[in-house]
């Protein structure tokens, strides 16, 4: 199947509110573990999402990839169960459980039929409290990760992305690839994983979202059983707050591919910044996820330069960026880059129009409900709202926050976001990248 | 995962009558199904949890319906259908969807082309006005067609040309079909995409885009009665513009020779091997056969307890990963696939031999009761998990109805999975793992030799 665009809109807002999503309960277990919960018994399922602050930025300096491998190992044996037995118990009850590492946190997701909840919660308890990190699965997963790293060496997207992040965050954990390097991955031991998991899997850096066919007593039991035995405090090292560096640079790398990959970005706006919502609206107008952004129109629709082109805002614990990407044929690479730069300069200087602002606000308000129509999406949103410290009534307030964005605020935010220049990373054929800038 | 077998339920659709099959699915939504006088089929899938609807129109046309020499045309037309009509010119439709907070997209496969929007429920009627208008009202000019052809060529670059694994898959599929158009890439062969024109697109549009060749699916916070009223006032007013010929594609001759395809590219850092077998689809299979193939694929390739993972990755330690799949949602043929990725220092031949050993074992001795139970429970659970997403349910029904199945067949699929026996699985393995009906594909690294000319 072929989608018209890879980047369908993923927005966050509301006009018509899902009844269930406005009915968020804060539930605290007898043992003091908090979760945000939406209960709904329409479908006999339970979804649990959780996040521990930490992530790959907490990898030891010479052990890049630790968080990533720890999360891959979390379902490879726990307690008395070796990897095979643990997987068998999961699969016998069609329980879905996975974890993944981001830069700032490790996120987990459990999905089960309501009738299998006891088994699902017990396996989750074992995984988080008594992971085994046995040598056999570690070697298996290490080999898979090393193979993935080898593949990345000839992937234009991976090369472009790695170079962008390395240049934006030199000497900072955000500049290191989350998946590590061949050397760092080769060095990781079971003890490294144990040390890391003990530091990160704790109660004071934990956020939980639960959705589905479950009652309050069962939630209490689940929270205390699964999370109650974790250490009270995480042991996180401090990460410096930094803006991205390298603005104004064009990075180029040669790879013999018919289509050049272009990634670009610069400093963003923090989630807690008063201009955040205005920036969110301004980004939507420039390159957000609908078929009517300026970049979509100019790069794709009018000139046929690319299949996908987008920009997005990204906020981390210790930095914020805006980031965009496109891919275009070799002989038009420079043209695409210059067009994107011109559009970014134009919105920085002139801001959006009144009409664009009204349309963007309408989209961002009304489309919120679309992001809340499955248990998984709602559970993810419950965790994200806690991570961003938005308050449990955020969904009720959000439409008003968007509506309050004035044209002046949107112009100001566009200026702040887009006036500082771009760090650009390009990978493509020698001719394509030579036109863009010096090889470096 | 979707798969279904021949079944008859609400199949002889009386024009304008509503046929609801609520009682059939244990716990599933009460799906309604009716047909308009102009031939448009309508399926309504209630999901009242959020005030959102998914609105999809599926056409019974895909890349396998293209004429030879015009590969990529079904997909190109899919892109061009966003270019406006006489009544709703330019990108007014997309702009409207964006302004009302909707999401939209479209997709093309061998057998179907679909268009969808997801919007707050109070906007459903507005969408129907736009979507019914472009059912037959498309206007195309060269000014919009030419840049869009470049967009599609960039899409081909992104999906295929830049990706050695995708290029191998394209070659394997082409080799699997000696005669049937399923061998063509959905996106088309690049040399033919480049030559597609506005006239080609319009001719194709007029042949296939008419209410009697379409299925409307509305999933979400609606009931069948209100949908029917809206549909009568919008889609109901679109006249059928043409009759649709039966979808008779050139069929495969008896396949008598195993084929191999090797794709070598300097960018390959991780070799791999895959094999695809030509097997029946859900639509063409004998009763129970495609369900047996569903379970068989899961026993072989689903998770770490699967036969292939246990043998290749855990026990012999020769592979990094393995997989098996059954793709049965198709009008004419399904495919069964297996694959393996060798560890460093292990050859593709060693991995392929190990896969062949596992297949031989299943052909000779079948699968265990425990394996079968685990796989069946997982597949049945998938049907429950699907109820959590109105888009997923809408896609299940749309894909089924455009590949010759019925609403009842989709609803009864979990029951048919439960009815699969170890005997049926062993029989299916013995019958369909026939190398003469297969292609084995190898992805390998190729160092360019000095002076050699490559694309």
CSV table of N, CA, C and O in Angstrom, one decimal, chain B residues 269-316:
chain,number,residue,atom,x,y,z
B,269,UNK,N,25.0,-3.8,3.5
B,269,UNK,CA,26.0,-4.1,4.6
B,269,UNK,C,25.5,-5.4,5.3
B,269,UNK,O,26.3,-6.0,6.1
B,270,UNK,N,24.2,-5.7,5.2
B,270,UNK,CA,23.7,-6.9,5.8
B,270,UNK,C,23.0,-7.8,4.8
B,270,UNK,O,21.9,-7.4,4.4
B,271,UNK,N,23.5,-8.9,4.4
B,271,UNK,CA,22.9,-9.8,3.4
B,271,UNK,C,21.6,-10.4,4.1
B,271,UNK,O,21.5,-10.5,5.3
B,272,UNK,N,20.7,-10.9,3.2
B,272,UNK,CA,19.5,-11.5,3.7
B,272,UNK,C,19.0,-12.4,2.6
B,272,UNK,O,19.3,-12.3,1.5
B,273,UNK,N,18.1,-13.4,3.1
B,273,UNK,CA,17.5,-14.3,2.1
B,273,UNK,C,16.0,-14.3,2.4
B,273,UNK,O,15.6,-14.2,3.5
B,274,UNK,N,15.2,-14.3,1.3
B,274,UNK,CA,13.7,-14.4,1.5
B,274,UNK,C,13.2,-15.4,0.5
B,274,UNK,O,13.8,-15.6,-0.6
B,275,UNK,N,12.1,-16.0,0.8
B,275,UNK,CA,11.4,-16.8,-0.3
B,275,UNK,C,9.9,-16.5,-0.2
B,275,UNK,O,9.3,-16.4,0.8
B,276,UNK,N,9.4,-16.4,-1.4
B,276,UNK,CA,7.9,-16.3,-1.5
B,276,UNK,C,7.3,-17.4,-2.3
B,276,UNK,O,7.8,-17.8,-3.3
B,277,UNK,N,6.2,-17.9,-1.8
B,277,UNK,CA,5.5,-19.0,-2.5
B,277,UNK,C,4.1,-18.4,-3.0
B,277,UNK,O,3.5,-17.6,-2.3
B,278,UNK,N,3.7,-18.9,-4.1
B,278,UNK,CA,2.4,-18.5,-4.7
B,278,UNK,C,1.4,-19.4,-4.0
B,278,UNK,O,1.5,-20.7,-4.2
B,279,UNK,N,0.4,-18.9,-3.3
B,279,UNK,CA,-0.6,-19.7,-2.6
B,279,UNK,C,-1.9,-19.1,-2.8
B,279,UNK,O,-2.1,-18.0,-3.4
B,280,UNK,N,-3.0,-19.7,-2.4
B,280,UNK,CA,-4.3,-19.1,-2.5
B,280,UNK,C,-4.5,-17.9,-1.7
B,280,UNK,O,-3.9,-17.8,-0.6
B,281,UNK,N,-5.4,-17.0,-2.1
B,281,UNK,CA,-5.7,-15.8,-1.3
B,281,UNK,C,-7.0,-16.3,-0.4
B,281,UNK,O,-7.6,-17.3,-0.7
B,282,UNK,N,-7.4,-15.4,0.5
B,282,UNK,CA,-8.6,-15.7,1.2
B,282,UNK,C,-9.8,-15.9,0.3
B,282,UNK,O,-10.7,-16.6,0.6
B,283,UNK,N,-9.8,-15.2,-0.8
B,283,UNK,CA,-10.9,-15.2,-1.7
B,283,UNK,C,-10.9,-16.5,-2.6
B,283,UNK,O,-11.9,-17.0,-2.9
B,284,UNK,N,-9.7,-17.0,-2.9
B,284,UNK,CA,-9.6,-18.2,-3.8
B,284,UNK,C,-9.4,-19.5,-3.1
B,284,UNK,O,-9.6,-20.5,-3.7
B,285,UNK,N,-9.1,-19.4,-1.8
B,285,UNK,CA,-8.8,-20.7,-1.1
B,285,UNK,C,-10.0,-21.6,-0.9
B,285,UNK,O,-11.2,-21.1,-0.9
B,286,UNK,N,-9.8,-22.8,-0.8
B,286,UNK,CA,-10.8,-23.8,-0.4
B,286,UNK,C,-11.2,-23.4,1.1
B,286,UNK,O,-10.4,-22.8,1.8
B,287,UNK,N,-12.4,-23.8,1.5
B,287,UNK,CA,-12.9,-23.5,2.8
B,287,UNK,C,-11.9,-23.9,3.9
B,287,UNK,O,-11.4,-25.1,3.9
B,288,UNK,N,-11.5,-23.0,4.8
B,288,UNK,CA,-10.6,-23.3,5.9
B,288,UNK,C,-9.1,-23.2,5.5
B,288,UNK,O,-8.3,-23.2,6.4
B,289,UNK,N,-8.8,-23.2,4.2
B,289,UNK,CA,-7.4,-23.2,3.8
B,289,UNK,C,-6.6,-22.0,4.1
B,289,UNK,O,-5.5,-22.0,4.6
B,290,UNK,N,-7.2,-20.8,3.9
B,290,UNK,CA,-6.5,-19.6,4.1
B,290,UNK,C,-6.3,-19.4,5.6
B,290,UNK,O,-5.3,-18.8,6.1
B,291,UNK,N,-7.3,-19.8,6.4
B,291,UNK,CA,-7.2,-19.7,7.9
B,291,UNK,C,-6.0,-20.6,8.4
B,291,UNK,O,-5.2,-20.3,9.3
B,292,UNK,N,-5.9,-21.8,7.7
B,292,UNK,CA,-4.8,-22.7,8.1
B,292,UNK,C,-3.5,-22.1,7.7
B,292,UNK,O,-2.5,-22.2,8.5
B,293,UNK,N,-3.4,-21.3,6.6
B,293,UNK,CA,-2.2,-20.6,6.2
B,293,UNK,C,-1.9,-19.5,7.2
B,293,UNK,O,-0.7,-19.2,7.6
B,294,UNK,N,-2.9,-18.8,7.7
B,294,UNK,CA,-2.7,-17.8,8.7
B,294,UNK,C,-2.0,-18.4,10.0
B,294,UNK,O,-1.1,-17.8,10.5
B,295,UNK,N,-2.6,-19.5,10.4
B,295,UNK,CA,-2.0,-20.1,11.7
B,295,UNK,C,-0.6,-20.6,11.4
B,295,UNK,O,0.3,-20.4,12.2
B,296,UNK,N,-0.5,-21.3,10.2
B,296,UNK,CA,0.8,-21.8,9.9
B,296,UNK,C,1.9,-20.7,9.9
B,296,UNK,O,3.0,-20.9,10.4
B,297,UNK,N,1.6,-19.6,9.3
B,297,UNK,CA,2.6,-18.5,9.2
B,297,UNK,C,2.9,-18.0,10.6
B,297,UNK,O,4.1,-17.7,10.9
B,298,UNK,N,1.9,-18.0,11.5
B,298,UNK,CA,2.2,-17.5,12.8
B,298,UNK,C,3.1,-18.6,13.6
B,298,UNK,O,4.0,-18.2,14.3
B,299,UNK,N,2.8,-19.8,13.4
B,299,UNK,CA,3.6,-20.9,14.1
B,299,UNK,C,5.1,-20.8,13.6
B,299,UNK,O,6.0,-20.9,14.4
B,300,UNK,N,5.2,-20.5,12.3
B,300,UNK,CA,6.6,-20.4,11.7
B,300,UNK,C,7.3,-19.1,12.1
B,300,UNK,O,8.5,-19.1,12.4
B,301,UNK,N,6.6,-18.0,12.1
B,301,UNK,CA,7.3,-16.7,12.2
B,301,UNK,C,6.8,-15.8,13.3
B,301,UNK,O,7.4,-14.7,13.4
B,302,UNK,N,5.8,-16.1,14.1
B,302,UNK,CA,5.3,-15.1,15.0
B,302,UNK,C,6.0,-15.1,16.4
B,302,UNK,O,5.8,-16.0,17.2
B,303,UNK,N,6.9,-14.2,16.6
B,303,UNK,CA,7.5,-14.1,17.9
B,303,UNK,C,8.7,-15.0,18.1
B,303,UNK,O,9.1,-15.8,17.3
B,304,UNK,N,9.2,-14.9,19.4
B,304,UNK,CA,10.4,-15.7,19.7
B,304,UNK,C,10.2,-17.2,19.9
B,304,UNK,O,11.1,-18.0,19.9
B,305,UNK,N,8.9,-17.6,20.0
B,305,UNK,CA,8.6,-19.0,20.2
B,305,UNK,C,8.3,-19.6,18.8
B,305,UNK,O,8.0,-20.8,18.8
B,306,UNK,N,8.4,-18.9,17.8
B,306,UNK,CA,8.1,-19.4,16.5
B,306,UNK,C,9.2,-20.5,16.1
B,306,UNK,O,10.3,-20.4,16.6
B,307,UNK,N,8.8,-21.3,15.2
B,307,UNK,CA,9.8,-22.4,14.7
B,307,UNK,C,11.1,-21.8,14.2
B,307,UNK,O,12.1,-22.2,14.5
B,308,UNK,N,10.9,-20.8,13.3
B,308,UNK,CA,12.1,-20.3,12.6
B,308,UNK,C,13.0,-19.6,13.6
B,308,UNK,O,14.2,-19.8,13.6
B,309,UNK,N,12.4,-18.7,14.5
B,309,UNK,CA,13.3,-18.0,15.5
B,309,UNK,C,14.0,-19.0,16.4
B,309,UNK,O,15.2,-18.9,16.6
B,310,UNK,N,13.3,-19.9,16.9
B,310,UNK,CA,13.9,-20.9,17.8
B,310,UNK,C,15.0,-21.6,17.1
B,310,UNK,O,16.1,-21.8,17.7
B,311,UNK,N,14.8,-22.1,15.9
B,311,UNK,CA,15.8,-22.9,15.2
B,311,UNK,C,17.0,-22.1,14.8
B,311,UNK,O,18.1,-22.4,15.1
B,312,UNK,N,16.7,-21.0,14.1
B,312,UNK,CA,17.8,-20.2,13.4
B,312,UNK,C,18.5,-19.3,14.4
B,312,UNK,O,19.7,-19.2,14.3
B,313,UNK,N,17.7,-18.7,15.2
B,313,UNK,CA,18.3,-17.6,16.1
B,313,UNK,C,18.7,-18.2,17.5
B,313,UNK,O,19.9,-18.0,17.9
B,314,UNK,N,17.9,-19.0,18.1
B,314,UNK,CA,18.1,-19.4,19.5
B,314,UNK,C,19.0,-20.7,19.5
B,314,UNK,O,19.9,-20.8,20.2
B,315,UNK,N,18.6,-21.7,18.7
B,315,UNK,CA,19.3,-23.0,18.8
B,315,UNK,C,20.6,-23.1,18.0
B,315,UNK,O,21.6,-23.3,18.5
B,316,UNK,N,20.4,-22.9,16.7
B,316,UNK,CA,21.6,-23.0,15.8
B,316,UNK,C,22.5,-21.8,15.9
B,316,UNK,O,23.7,-21.8,15.5
